[in-house]
Amino acid sequence: GFHLSGTVTEPATATEPEMTYKVAISFDRCKITSVTCGCGNKDIFYCAHVVALSLYRIRKPDQVKLRLPISETLFQMNRDQLQKFVQYLITAHHTEVLPTAQKLADEILSSNSEINQVHGAPDPTAGASIDDENCWHLDEEQVREQVKLFLSQGGYYGSGKQLNSMFAKVREMLRMRDSNGARMLTLITEQFMADPRLSLWRQQGTGITEKCRQLWDELGALWVCVVLNPHCKLEEKSCWLRQLRKWGEMDVCPLEDGNYGNELPNITNALTQSSGHSQDSLARPRRTVFTRAIEGCDLHWQDSHLQRIISSEFYLSKHPPKSASAPSAVLDAQPHPITWAMRAGREHVPTACARVDALRSHGYPREALRLTVAIINTLRLQQQRQLEIYKHQKKELLQRGATTITNLEGWVGHPLNPIGCLFLTLTEACRLEEENCLEISDAGDSKPPVYQHVPVATGSQDSGESYLSLALEVALMGMGQQRVMPEGLYAQDKVCRNEEQIIARLQDLELDPVLVQTLRKQCVLLLEGGPFSGLGEVIHRESVPMHTFAKYLFSALLPHDADLAYKLALRAMRLPVLETTAPSGDVTHPHHLVSVVPSRYPRWFTLGHLESQQCELASTMLTAAKGDMLRLRTVLEAIQKNIHSSSLIFKLAQDAFKIATPADSNSGCSTWRWSWGSRHLGTWRSPVIRARLQGCATTSVFLAGVRALVSILQSWYSLFTPTEATSIVAATVMSHNTIPRPSLPPGEKDHIAFETAYQIVIDAASTGMTYTQLFTIARYMEHRGYPLRAFKLASLAMTHLNLAYNQDTHPAINDVLWACALSHSLGKNELAGIIPLVVKSVHCATVLSDILRRCTMTAPGLAGIPGRRNSGKLMSTDKAPLRHTHSRLTHISPRHYGEFIEFLSKARETFLLAQDGHIQFAQFIDNLKQIYKGKKKLMLLVRERFG
C-alpha cells in the first residue's frame, strides 16, 4: 500500500506515565512523503514514533496487514453497506468529521457544485500518479522556525553547531539525490536573508561577526554544489538562478570578501590575463556570497572531453594539451595523462575543483576521483611549464630582484576551497574504516583518521602512485603557490585559517617512505619554482608569506633530509612587505605573467599574526639546531636579517637561552652575537634597526653571560633610551631565567638602584610605555614581593587600556582580571581605586561580569599586608566600590543593535548575582523599552530575545 497507520506505545518512566500515539505515514516509490503523529512533534526530523512504526514495517513485514486501496473496498459495497459505513465512520469521529461530512453532503446533492464536475474521487491510499513528483517529507515550517531561532541566538548556546548540522543535512540529502536538498537550502537561505542583523550591520557600516560570516560562506558553497548538479533539469537551474539573482541584488546581501575586494576573476574566465590590463580594468562588479553560484549556472557537463574523463579511468588523451606559451621541449608524441582545468583555456583550477565538490556532494565519488586526477595532471603540466619559463628568465629576475605574480586569485583561502576539496576527495578514497575509528577519546575528541595507500586506477604518469600520495602532492602544490595577499580583514584572516586547516589535515598523514618521497620531490620543485612558487628565489613584495607552511615542511623533512629542511625554512623566513624599499613591477613582461605593481603600502590586517608565525618558524629552527654551531649561526643570521619586531627578537632570545647549555655561555657564537650587537647598537638612528639591534644585544645577555650583562649595565645610557632600558633590557636582566645563571646577582639586592629603576618606570609610564609593558613589570613586582608597587603600576597600565564592547577575547583581559584580583587581595581601598579605572577602560560586558563575580566570591584583603585586616565580609554588587561596575552594565549605549542584544544576554548573568537579580533585570528591560520605544527595530530584537 501507499499508506501506513499504526499505534505506538511509549513505556512509562519514573516521571511519565505510559503514552499511546496514533501515527500515519504516506509513502511513494520508497520515499516517505508525509507523516502525522499524535505527539505533536515540532522538528525537521521525524519523531521517535514515526521512526518506530517505519522500522516495524521494515523488520516485520509479515505482521503488517496489507489492504486494498480504500476506493477498491468501497467499490465492492452495495448501497446499504456504503450508508452503514459512512454513518458508523461519522459516529466514531463525529466531533471531528461531522462538519466536513455535512459540507460534502451538501455539495454532492448540488448538481452545479465543483465536486460534481470532477469524475471520480481522491484516494489517499492509492498512491500518486507515475507522472507526479515524489520526494521525501519535509516540514518546511519547522525548517524556517528552527533557522530563525538559531540565527536569533547570534552564534551562542550552540546555535552555530546546529546550523552547521542543518548544512550537513543538506549535503546528505544531495548525496542521496533527494530533491528536498535544494528546497531545504532555499528555506534556510530565506531565513538568513531575513536576519534583521544584516540591515543593522549595513547601516552601522560594521562587518558581520566571525561566526556568522563562516555560516554565510558555507551557504554560498552549498549553492555552488546545488547549481552544479550534473543531472539537474534546465528548468530547475533557471529557477535557482532567478532566486540567487534576487537575493544577490538585495542591499543587505553579504559580500564575498566582507567589505573589501571586488577584484576576483569571474568563475567562468580562464586564469591567464593580458599584461595590458591596468588595476582598474581588472576590477569586477559587486560580488556577493551568491555570485559564485550565479556564475556556476553558466557551466554545464556536456563537454565531450569532460564526459570521457569522468566516465572512465582508462581514458588517455592522444595528444597533449596545446598552449601557445608552452615550450615545445615539454611536449612529445607520447600519450599524455588526461587533463582538464585550463585545457585550451576552458576554466581555471578553482572552478574545476568546484565540479569535483559537486560530484562528491551529489553521490558520484568515482567520477569525482577521476576528475581530481585529471586536475592534478594539469597542475603537474603547469608546474613543468613554469619551470621551463623560469629557466629562460632566471638571470634577469635575479638581477632585478623583483617578480610578478601569475595568480590574482590564490587557492588557499579561496571561497571555493579548491585545495581542501581535492585533498578530501583523495583521502576519503584511502580512509581505513576501523571498528573503533569512531570512538570518542576521554578528551571528547574523535580519533584521527587512519589511511591506507589505494593505487590510482590509471590516467597518471606513474602507475605506482596512490590516491594518498596525490593528496599530499596537491596540498603541497596549493600551499606553495605564490599569490598576492587579498584585500580586507576577512579575506586575509581566511587565508590564515584555511592554511591552518590544510596543515592540520596533513598532520593526520603518517609519512611512510612513499609519502616522504613525494614530500622531498615537491619541496625541491617549490624551491626551484622561481616566481611561480612562494618558496622561489624571488617573490613579489605582497606575496602571501610561507612561514606556517614552511614550519610544517621543516618538521616533516627534518628526520629524512635535514639539509633540504633547513634550506627551505631559511628561504621562507623572509617577509618582504616590511622591507623599506619596494621593487617596482615590470608591465612589459610577457603575456603569461600578470603584472601587479605595488602602488601603495598594503594594509595587511593580519600582519601581527604573520610576524608571530615567522617567529615560530625561527624558534623551531633554533630548537632543532641545538648543538650544531654552524646551523645555529645560520639561523641567527636569518633572524637578524628578516625579523623586524624587537618583541619577537626578545622572545627568540628567551628561546635561545632555554636551549643553551652551560658550555655555550662563552662560545664563539655567543661572543660574536654580543660584540656585533653592542658595536652597532649606538650608531643606528632608524627606530626599526634600533629595535632589531636591541633584541640582538639583549639576546647576547643570555648567550655571552655576565660579561655582556656588566657591559650593558655600565653603558646603558649610550645604547638605550630610558623607556627601552626599563622595558626590554630591564625585564630581560631581571627575568626568572637570567637570575639563576652563575655570577648574576638579583638586581633587587641594591635597594637604591632598585628604587631608582622603579621611579624611572613610573616617570616613563605616562609617555613612552604601553599597557603591556606596564602589566609585565607589575606582575614581576608582585612575584618579587612588592604588591603595592605592582598595584601602582597596574593602575597606570589601566589608564592606557581601552577594551571595546565586543573585545571579549582581547589578550589584555587576563591582565585586567589579574589587576582586579591583586587589588581585591590588598583590600577594599585598593579595589575602590582600581574599579573606576576598569569602568572607564573596559566596555565589555563579559569582562565586567567576570570581575563582579570574582570580587563577590571572597572577602577583600587576603594578601597578608602588615597592618591590614581582612574584613571577612563579602562585598555587595549594589554598594561601593562594585556599584560603579554594576551601573556600567545598565547604561551601555545601544549604538550597535545586534551586539547590544548579545551584550544584554551576557549582562543578565551579572544581574542574577543579586538575590532579586531576575526582578531587577526585568525592570531594566522594561525601562529600556520606555527609553528606546522610538527605536522599533531595537525593541523588536529585545522582545524576541527577552519577551
PDB file of C-alpha atoms in Angstrom, residues 589-679:
ATOM      1  CA  HIS A 589      56.659  41.282 -19.136  1.00  0.00           C
ATOM      2  CA  PRO A 590      55.464  38.504 -21.493  1.00  0.00           C
ATOM      3  CA  HIS A 591      51.755  37.833 -21.602  1.00  0.00           C
ATOM      4  CA  HIS A 592      51.793  34.682 -19.465  1.00  0.00           C
ATOM      5  CA  LEU A 593      52.628  36.800 -16.397  1.00  0.00           C
ATOM      6  CA  VAL A 594      50.218  39.292 -14.870  1.00  0.00           C
ATOM      7  CA  SER A 595      51.950  42.413 -13.624  1.00  0.00           C
ATOM      8  CA  VAL A 596      50.836  43.654 -10.238  1.00  0.00           C
ATOM      9  CA  VAL A 597      52.598  46.932  -9.456  1.00  0.00           C
ATOM     10  CA  PRO A 598      52.770  47.906  -5.768  1.00  0.00           C
ATOM     11  CA  SER A 599      51.220  51.355  -5.849  1.00  0.00           C
ATOM     12  CA  ARG A 600      50.770  51.812  -2.099  1.00  0.00           C
ATOM     13  CA  TYR A 601      51.833  50.444   1.253  1.00  0.00           C
ATOM     14  CA  PRO A 602      49.470  47.491   1.657  1.00  0.00           C
ATOM     15  CA  ARG A 603      47.001  47.135   4.514  1.00  0.00           C
ATOM     16  CA  TRP A 604      47.858  43.774   5.996  1.00  0.00           C
ATOM     17  CA  PHE A 605      45.404  43.361   8.841  1.00  0.00           C
ATOM     18  CA  THR A 606      46.904  40.014   9.862  1.00  0.00           C
ATOM     19  CA  LEU A 607      50.489  41.298   9.934  1.00  0.00           C
ATOM     20  CA  GLY A 608      50.832  40.685  13.669  1.00  0.00           C
ATOM     21  CA  HIS A 609      49.806  37.050  13.224  1.00  0.00           C
ATOM     22  CA  LEU A 610      52.139  36.643  10.245  1.00  0.00           C
ATOM     23  CA  GLU A 611      55.084  38.047  12.208  1.00  0.00           C
ATOM     24  CA  SER A 612      54.336  35.667  15.083  1.00  0.00           C
ATOM     25  CA  GLN A 613      54.338  32.754  12.597  1.00  0.00           C
ATOM     26  CA  GLN A 614      57.696  33.973  11.292  1.00  0.00           C
ATOM     27  CA  CYS A 615      58.939  33.920  14.886  1.00  0.00           C
ATOM     28  CA  GLU A 616      57.542  30.394  15.391  1.00  0.00           C
ATOM     29  CA  LEU A 617      59.432  29.184  12.333  1.00  0.00           C
ATOM     30  CA  ALA A 618      62.666  30.742  13.639  1.00  0.00           C
ATOM     31  CA  SER A 619      62.097  29.234  17.096  1.00  0.00           C
ATOM     32  CA  THR A 620      61.524  25.785  15.569  1.00  0.00           C
ATOM     33  CA  MET A 621      64.828  26.042  13.695  1.00  0.00           C
ATOM     34  CA  LEU A 622      66.670  27.301  16.781  1.00  0.00           C
ATOM     35  CA  THR A 623      65.464  24.340  18.815  1.00  0.00           C
ATOM     36  CA  ALA A 624      66.435  21.875  16.080  1.00  0.00           C
ATOM     37  CA  ALA A 625      69.882  23.489  15.715  1.00  0.00           C
ATOM     38  CA  LYS A 626      70.837  22.889  19.338  1.00  0.00           C
ATOM     39  CA  GLY A 627      74.410  21.605  19.491  1.00  0.00           C
ATOM     40  CA  ASP A 628      75.139  22.401  15.822  1.00  0.00           C
ATOM     41  CA  MET A 629      77.131  25.653  15.838  1.00  0.00           C
ATOM     42  CA  LEU A 630      77.130  26.102  12.060  1.00  0.00           C
ATOM     43  CA  ARG A 631      73.353  25.737  11.712  1.00  0.00           C
ATOM     44  CA  LEU A 632      72.769  27.875  14.805  1.00  0.00           C
ATOM     45  CA  ARG A 633      74.880  30.695  13.356  1.00  0.00           C
ATOM     46  CA  THR A 634      72.949  30.467  10.068  1.00  0.00           C
ATOM     47  CA  VAL A 635      69.607  30.632  11.849  1.00  0.00           C
ATOM     48  CA  LEU A 636      70.721  33.616  13.961  1.00  0.00           C
ATOM     49  CA  GLU A 637      71.816  35.463  10.821  1.00  0.00           C
ATOM     50  CA  ALA A 638      68.415  34.796   9.242  1.00  0.00           C
ATOM     51  CA  ILE A 639      66.709  36.162  12.372  1.00  0.00           C
ATOM     52  CA  GLN A 640      68.820  39.321  12.228  1.00  0.00           C
ATOM     53  CA  LYS A 641      68.065  39.810   8.560  1.00  0.00           C
ATOM     54  CA  ASN A 642      64.353  39.066   8.460  1.00  0.00           C
ATOM     55  CA  ILE A 643      62.667  39.712  11.801  1.00  0.00           C
ATOM     56  CA  HIS A 644      61.732  43.373  12.339  1.00  0.00           C
ATOM     57  CA  SER A 645      59.952  43.238  15.724  1.00  0.00           C
ATOM     58  CA  SER A 646      62.047  43.786  18.828  1.00  0.00           C
ATOM     59  CA  SER A 647      59.484  41.975  20.988  1.00  0.00           C
ATOM     60  CA  LEU A 648      59.743  38.882  18.771  1.00  0.00           C
ATOM     61  CA  ILE A 649      63.547  39.028  18.815  1.00  0.00           C
ATOM     62  CA  PHE A 650      63.254  39.222  22.579  1.00  0.00           C
ATOM     63  CA  LYS A 651      61.096  36.089  22.570  1.00  0.00           C
ATOM     64  CA  LEU A 652      63.616  34.297  20.378  1.00  0.00           C
ATOM     65  CA  ALA A 653      66.349  35.358  22.800  1.00  0.00           C
ATOM     66  CA  GLN A 654      64.406  33.627  25.543  1.00  0.00           C
ATOM     67  CA  ASP A 655      64.100  30.525  23.358  1.00  0.00           C
ATOM     68  CA  ALA A 656      67.829  30.626  22.674  1.00  0.00           C
ATOM     69  CA  PHE A 657      68.522  30.798  26.380  1.00  0.00           C
ATOM     70  CA  LYS A 658      66.244  27.848  27.112  1.00  0.00           C
ATOM     71  CA  ILE A 659      68.054  25.587  24.653  1.00  0.00           C
ATOM     72  CA  ALA A 660      71.558  26.795  25.558  1.00  0.00           C
ATOM     73  CA  THR A 661      73.814  24.590  27.681  1.00  0.00           C
ATOM     74  CA  PRO A 662      76.344  25.900  30.297  1.00  0.00           C
ATOM     75  CA  ALA A 663      79.157  25.157  27.862  1.00  0.00           C
ATOM     76  CA  ASP A 664      77.606  27.569  25.382  1.00  0.00           C
ATOM     77  CA  SER A 665      77.944  30.648  27.580  1.00  0.00           C
ATOM     78  CA  ASN A 666      81.432  31.568  26.404  1.00  0.00           C
ATOM     79  CA  SER A 667      81.199  30.119  22.916  1.00  0.00           C
ATOM     80  CA  GLY A 668      82.454  31.903  19.855  1.00  0.00           C
ATOM     81  CA  CYS A 669      78.897  32.222  18.577  1.00  0.00           C
ATOM     82  CA  SER A 670      77.780  33.938  21.785  1.00  0.00           C
ATOM     83  CA  THR A 671      80.743  36.332  21.810  1.00  0.00           C
ATOM     84  CA  TRP A 672      80.158  37.152  18.145  1.00  0.00           C
ATOM     85  CA  ARG A 673      76.485  37.900  18.865  1.00  0.00           C
ATOM     86  CA  TRP A 674      77.275  40.238  21.722  1.00  0.00           C
ATOM     87  CA  SER A 675      80.135  42.076  20.098  1.00  0.00           C
ATOM     88  CA  TRP A 676      78.162  42.585  16.883  1.00  0.00           C
ATOM     89  CA  GLY A 677      75.083  43.866  18.714  1.00  0.00           C
ATOM     90  CA  SER A 678      76.856  46.215  21.120  1.00  0.00           C
ATOM     91  CA  ARG A 679      79.184  47.562  18.432  1.00  0.00           C
TER      92      ARG A 679
END
